Amino acid sequence: MPRGGKKSHKGRGKQFSNPEEIDRQMRAQKEMEENEGAERGSSSESEEESSSDDEPKRKGVEGLIEIENPNRVSQKSKKVVEIDVNAPKELSRREREEIEKQKAKERYMKLHLEGKTEQARADLARLAIIKKQREDTARKREELRKGELIALSKHKNMLIEQHFY
């Protein structure tokens, strides 16, 4: 005997069903089916409606014990008439988050263009500083040009004076 005390089925003699026994079981099964068919035909329609449930047959002890599992979602098939085409489609979490992100970005850009965000204020201040620097350099260039023209004109005048004398 192997360890654990369990016997294996290997090496044992095989048991065969008796053909007469098989015929007897098949006849009994046919009679049962015929009896059930006769009972169904004689019963009223209201009993058929009450006996037919939408719930599937349960296996094992599921039929004996009623368990309410909040995580279990029963799959109910919908008829074509019940489906509403115009109803809004349920979005997934990722899709909702993506839409919210896009809306937030659009709101930020609108505020940014109006100059109400911190970054926009900093950008406008930086632009004001740059404009002022450019104006100063332009003014200095203009003064240098005028100074050069004055100096050049003085130089011309001196040359002309020297030429005439």
PDB file of C-alpha atoms in Angstrom:
ATOM      1  CA  MET A   1       0.000   0.000   0.000  1.00  0.00           C
ATOM      2  CA  PRO A   2       1.397   3.451  -0.896  1.00  0.00           C
ATOM      3  CA  ARG A   3       2.026   6.096   1.707  1.00  0.00           C
ATOM      4  CA  GLY A   4      -0.965   8.072   2.862  1.00  0.00           C
ATOM      5  CA  GLY A   5      -3.286   5.067   2.910  1.00  0.00           C
ATOM      6  CA  LYS A   6      -4.898   5.892  -0.431  1.00  0.00           C
ATOM      7  CA  LYS A   7      -5.294   3.139  -2.953  1.00  0.00           C
ATOM      8  CA  SER A   8      -4.833   3.856  -6.627  1.00  0.00           C
ATOM      9  CA  HIS A   9      -7.231   2.652  -9.270  1.00  0.00           C
ATOM     10  CA  LYS A  10      -4.447   1.318 -11.433  1.00  0.00           C
ATOM     11  CA  GLY A  11      -4.151  -2.421 -11.641  1.00  0.00           C
ATOM     12  CA  ARG A  12      -7.659  -3.109 -10.372  1.00  0.00           C
ATOM     13  CA  GLY A  13     -10.254  -5.084 -12.243  1.00  0.00           C
ATOM     14  CA  LYS A  14     -12.558  -3.095 -14.472  1.00  0.00           C
ATOM     15  CA  GLN A  15     -16.292  -3.048 -13.844  1.00  0.00           C
ATOM     16  CA  PHE A  16     -18.566  -3.227 -16.844  1.00  0.00           C
ATOM     17  CA  SER A  17     -22.260  -2.325 -16.852  1.00  0.00           C
ATOM     18  CA  ASN A  18     -24.684  -5.040 -17.712  1.00  0.00           C
ATOM     19  CA  PRO A  19     -26.443  -4.329 -21.080  1.00  0.00           C
ATOM     20  CA  GLU A  20     -29.794  -5.266 -19.513  1.00  0.00           C
ATOM     21  CA  GLU A  21     -29.205  -2.755 -16.735  1.00  0.00           C
ATOM     22  CA  ILE A  22     -28.432  -0.023 -19.304  1.00  0.00           C
ATOM     23  CA  ASP A  23     -31.652  -0.759 -21.232  1.00  0.00           C
ATOM     24  CA  ARG A  24     -33.676  -0.618 -18.006  1.00  0.00           C
ATOM     25  CA  GLN A  25     -32.182   2.763 -17.045  1.00  0.00           C
ATOM     26  CA  MET A  26     -32.871   4.203 -20.506  1.00  0.00           C
ATOM     27  CA  ARG A  27     -36.526   3.074 -20.413  1.00  0.00           C
ATOM     28  CA  ALA A  28     -36.975   4.605 -16.978  1.00  0.00           C
ATOM     29  CA  GLN A  29     -35.497   7.888 -18.182  1.00  0.00           C
ATOM     30  CA  LYS A  30     -37.825   7.994 -21.215  1.00  0.00           C
ATOM     31  CA  GLU A  31     -40.855   7.357 -19.004  1.00  0.00           C
ATOM     32  CA  MET A  32     -39.816  10.187 -16.700  1.00  0.00           C
ATOM     33  CA  GLU A  33     -39.475  12.567 -19.648  1.00  0.00           C
ATOM     34  CA  GLU A  34     -42.907  11.561 -21.001  1.00  0.00           C
ATOM     35  CA  ASN A  35     -44.516  12.079 -17.592  1.00  0.00           C
ATOM     36  CA  GLU A  36     -42.973  15.548 -17.274  1.00  0.00           C
ATOM     37  CA  GLY A  37     -44.204  16.471 -20.790  1.00  0.00           C
ATOM     38  CA  ALA A  38     -47.748  15.361 -19.962  1.00  0.00           C
ATOM     39  CA  GLU A  39     -47.732  17.384 -16.734  1.00  0.00           C
ATOM     40  CA  ARG A  40     -46.519  20.479 -18.558  1.00  0.00           C
ATOM     41  CA  GLY A  41     -49.214  20.217 -21.207  1.00  0.00           C
ATOM     42  CA  SER A  42     -52.005  19.917 -18.603  1.00  0.00           C
ATOM     43  CA  SER A  43     -50.799  22.763 -16.394  1.00  0.00           C
ATOM     44  CA  SER A  44     -52.119  26.305 -16.934  1.00  0.00           C
ATOM     45  CA  GLU A  45     -50.138  29.139 -18.484  1.00  0.00           C
ATOM     46  CA  SER A  46     -49.920  31.051 -15.210  1.00  0.00           C
ATOM     47  CA  GLU A  47     -47.977  28.186 -13.643  1.00  0.00           C
ATOM     48  CA  GLU A  48     -45.550  28.242 -16.584  1.00  0.00           C
ATOM     49  CA  GLU A  49     -44.987  31.955 -16.141  1.00  0.00           C
ATOM     50  CA  SER A  50     -44.377  31.612 -12.423  1.00  0.00           C
ATOM     51  CA  SER A  51     -42.057  28.620 -12.874  1.00  0.00           C
ATOM     52  CA  SER A  52     -39.902  30.351 -15.502  1.00  0.00           C
ATOM     53  CA  ASP A  53     -37.512  32.681 -13.709  1.00  0.00           C
ATOM     54  CA  ASP A  54     -35.051  35.095 -15.241  1.00  0.00           C
ATOM     55  CA  GLU A  55     -32.333  33.796 -12.904  1.00  0.00           C
ATOM     56  CA  PRO A  56     -30.158  30.969 -14.207  1.00  0.00           C
ATOM     57  CA  LYS A  57     -30.069  27.625 -12.416  1.00  0.00           C
ATOM     58  CA  ARG A  58     -27.540  27.599  -9.631  1.00  0.00           C
ATOM     59  CA  LYS A  59     -24.926  24.942  -9.258  1.00  0.00           C
ATOM     60  CA  GLY A  60     -24.062  23.094  -6.085  1.00  0.00           C
ATOM     61  CA  VAL A  61     -25.093  24.709  -2.822  1.00  0.00           C
ATOM     62  CA  GLU A  62     -25.729  28.119  -4.413  1.00  0.00           C
ATOM     63  CA  GLY A  63     -29.409  27.269  -4.660  1.00  0.00           C
ATOM     64  CA  LEU A  64     -29.579  26.455  -0.956  1.00  0.00           C
ATOM     65  CA  ILE A  65     -27.812  29.518   0.439  1.00  0.00           C
ATOM     66  CA  GLU A  66     -28.830  33.075  -0.451  1.00  0.00           C
ATOM     67  CA  ILE A  67     -25.714  35.221  -0.537  1.00  0.00           C
ATOM     68  CA  GLU A  68     -25.738  38.935  -1.364  1.00  0.00           C
ATOM     69  CA  ASN A  69     -22.366  39.782  -2.833  1.00  0.00           C
ATOM     70  CA  PRO A  70     -22.080  43.530  -3.444  1.00  0.00           C
ATOM     71  CA  ASN A  71     -19.172  42.984  -5.850  1.00  0.00           C
ATOM     72  CA  ARG A  72     -21.065  40.548  -8.058  1.00  0.00           C
ATOM     73  CA  VAL A  73     -22.630  42.175 -11.097  1.00  0.00           C
ATOM     74  CA  SER A  74     -25.227  40.044 -12.801  1.00  0.00           C
ATOM     75  CA  GLN A  75     -25.189  40.232 -16.568  1.00  0.00           C
ATOM     76  CA  LYS A  76     -28.679  41.108 -17.732  1.00  0.00           C
ATOM     77  CA  SER A  77     -29.329  41.019 -21.434  1.00  0.00           C
ATOM     78  CA  LYS A  78     -31.234  44.040 -22.727  1.00  0.00           C
ATOM     79  CA  LYS A  79     -33.852  43.928 -25.399  1.00  0.00           C
ATOM     80  CA  VAL A  80     -33.513  46.182 -28.427  1.00  0.00           C
ATOM     81  CA  VAL A  81     -36.653  48.071 -27.365  1.00  0.00           C
ATOM     82  CA  GLU A  82     -35.151  48.873 -23.919  1.00  0.00           C
ATOM     83  CA  ILE A  83     -31.904  50.343 -25.271  1.00  0.00           C
ATOM     84  CA  ASP A  84     -31.951  54.150 -25.420  1.00  0.00           C
ATOM     85  CA  VAL A  85     -29.755  55.409 -28.241  1.00  0.00           C
ATOM     86  CA  ASN A  86     -30.056  59.065 -27.194  1.00  0.00           C
ATOM     87  CA  ALA A  87     -28.887  58.424 -23.627  1.00  0.00           C
ATOM     88  CA  PRO A  88     -25.464  59.882 -22.769  1.00  0.00           C
ATOM     89  CA  LYS A  89     -22.625  57.403 -22.946  1.00  0.00           C
ATOM     90  CA  GLU A  90     -20.890  56.590 -19.656  1.00  0.00           C
ATOM     91  CA  LEU A  91     -17.254  57.673 -19.843  1.00  0.00           C
ATOM     92  CA  SER A  92     -14.416  55.771 -18.256  1.00  0.00           C
ATOM     93  CA  ARG A  93     -12.310  57.325 -15.501  1.00  0.00           C
ATOM     94  CA  ARG A  94      -9.415  57.961 -17.866  1.00  0.00           C
ATOM     95  CA  GLU A  95     -11.658  59.641 -20.430  1.00  0.00           C
ATOM     96  CA  ARG A  96     -13.234  61.866 -17.746  1.00  0.00           C
ATOM     97  CA  GLU A  97      -9.793  62.836 -16.422  1.00  0.00           C
ATOM     98  CA  GLU A  98      -8.577  63.637 -19.943  1.00  0.00           C
ATOM     99  CA  ILE A  99     -11.580  65.885 -20.597  1.00  0.00           C
ATOM    100  CA  GLU A 100     -11.131  67.640 -17.238  1.00  0.00           C
ATOM    101  CA  LYS A 101      -7.439  68.185 -18.005  1.00  0.00           C
ATOM    102  CA  GLN A 102      -8.275  69.745 -21.393  1.00  0.00           C
ATOM    103  CA  LYS A 103     -10.894  72.046 -19.848  1.00  0.00           C
ATOM    104  CA  ALA A 104      -8.471  73.140 -17.119  1.00  0.00           C
ATOM    105  CA  LYS A 105      -5.817  73.897 -19.758  1.00  0.00           C
ATOM    106  CA  GLU A 106      -8.304  75.967 -21.784  1.00  0.00           C
ATOM    107  CA  ARG A 107      -9.354  77.913 -18.659  1.00  0.00           C
ATOM    108  CA  TYR A 108      -5.716  78.597 -17.801  1.00  0.00           C
ATOM    109  CA  MET A 109      -4.937  79.813 -21.327  1.00  0.00           C
ATOM    110  CA  LYS A 110      -7.954  82.143 -21.241  1.00  0.00           C
ATOM    111  CA  LEU A 111      -6.844  83.628 -17.918  1.00  0.00           C
ATOM    112  CA  HIS A 112      -3.267  83.812 -19.187  1.00  0.00           C
ATOM    113  CA  LEU A 113      -4.314  85.807 -22.230  1.00  0.00           C
ATOM    114  CA  GLU A 114      -6.288  88.175 -19.982  1.00  0.00           C
ATOM    115  CA  GLY A 115      -3.172  88.603 -17.837  1.00  0.00           C
ATOM    116  CA  LYS A 116      -4.697  87.269 -14.626  1.00  0.00           C
ATOM    117  CA  THR A 117      -2.240  84.472 -13.895  1.00  0.00           C
ATOM    118  CA  GLU A 118       1.068  84.778 -12.063  1.00  0.00           C
ATOM    119  CA  GLN A 119       3.010  83.635 -15.105  1.00  0.00           C
ATOM    120  CA  ALA A 120       1.252  86.190 -17.310  1.00  0.00           C
ATOM    121  CA  ARG A 121       2.055  88.995 -14.854  1.00  0.00           C
ATOM    122  CA  ALA A 122       5.703  87.926 -14.767  1.00  0.00           C
ATOM    123  CA  ASP A 123       5.800  87.803 -18.581  1.00  0.00           C
ATOM    124  CA  LEU A 124       4.251  91.269 -18.874  1.00  0.00           C
ATOM    125  CA  ALA A 125       6.736  92.701 -16.366  1.00  0.00           C
ATOM    126  CA  ARG A 126       9.625  91.124 -18.279  1.00  0.00           C
ATOM    127  CA  LEU A 127       8.248  92.573 -21.545  1.00  0.00           C
ATOM    128  CA  ALA A 128       7.963  96.040 -19.985  1.00  0.00           C
ATOM    129  CA  ILE A 129      11.617  95.872 -18.875  1.00  0.00           C
ATOM    130  CA  ILE A 130      12.749  94.764 -22.340  1.00  0.00           C
ATOM    131  CA  LYS A 131      10.718  97.549 -24.027  1.00  0.00           C
ATOM    132  CA  LYS A 132      12.276 100.137 -21.744  1.00  0.00           C
ATOM    133  CA  GLN A 133      15.781  98.821 -22.480  1.00  0.00           C
ATOM    134  CA  ARG A 134      15.141  98.936 -26.229  1.00  0.00           C
ATOM    135  CA  GLU A 135      13.785 102.493 -26.033  1.00  0.00           C
ATOM    136  CA  ASP A 136      16.861 103.584 -24.085  1.00  0.00           C
ATOM    137  CA  THR A 137      19.236 102.026 -26.614  1.00  0.00           C
ATOM    138  CA  ALA A 138      17.280 103.563 -29.496  1.00  0.00           C
ATOM    139  CA  ARG A 139      17.451 107.010 -27.833  1.00  0.00           C
ATOM    140  CA  LYS A 140      21.220 106.638 -27.279  1.00  0.00           C
ATOM    141  CA  ARG A 141      21.739 105.644 -30.916  1.00  0.00           C
ATOM    142  CA  GLU A 142      19.718 108.623 -32.049  1.00  0.00           C
ATOM    143  CA  GLU A 143      21.784 110.955 -29.835  1.00  0.00           C
ATOM    144  CA  LEU A 144      25.002 109.449 -31.202  1.00  0.00           C
ATOM    145  CA  ARG A 145      23.824 109.989 -34.769  1.00  0.00           C
ATOM    146  CA  LYS A 146      22.899 113.572 -34.028  1.00  0.00           C
ATOM    147  CA  GLY A 147      26.242 114.066 -32.297  1.00  0.00           C
ATOM    148  CA  GLU A 148      28.085 112.561 -35.250  1.00  0.00           C
ATOM    149  CA  LEU A 149      26.138 114.755 -37.679  1.00  0.00           C
ATOM    150  CA  ILE A 150      26.923 117.844 -35.654  1.00  0.00           C
ATOM    151  CA  ALA A 151      30.564 116.856 -35.454  1.00  0.00           C
ATOM    152  CA  LEU A 152      30.613 116.112 -39.163  1.00  0.00           C
ATOM    153  CA  SER A 153      28.970 119.394 -40.023  1.00  0.00           C
ATOM    154  CA  LYS A 154      31.459 121.244 -37.832  1.00  0.00           C
ATOM    155  CA  HIS A 155      34.254 119.422 -39.580  1.00  0.00           C
ATOM    156  CA  LYS A 156      32.803 120.404 -42.971  1.00  0.00           C
ATOM    157  CA  ASN A 157      32.494 124.002 -41.890  1.00  0.00           C
ATOM    158  CA  MET A 158      36.112 124.001 -40.778  1.00  0.00           C
ATOM    159  CA  LEU A 159      37.222 122.536 -44.073  1.00  0.00           C
ATOM    160  CA  ILE A 160      35.228 125.102 -46.003  1.00  0.00           C
ATOM    161  CA  GLU A 161      36.589 127.941 -43.917  1.00  0.00           C
ATOM    162  CA  GLN A 162      40.133 126.691 -44.467  1.00  0.00           C
ATOM    163  CA  HIS A 163      39.522 126.440 -48.167  1.00  0.00           C
ATOM    164  CA  PHE A 164      38.298 130.009 -48.492  1.00  0.00           C
ATOM    165  CA  TYR A 165      41.086 131.537 -46.445  1.00  0.00           C
TER     166      TYR A 165
END
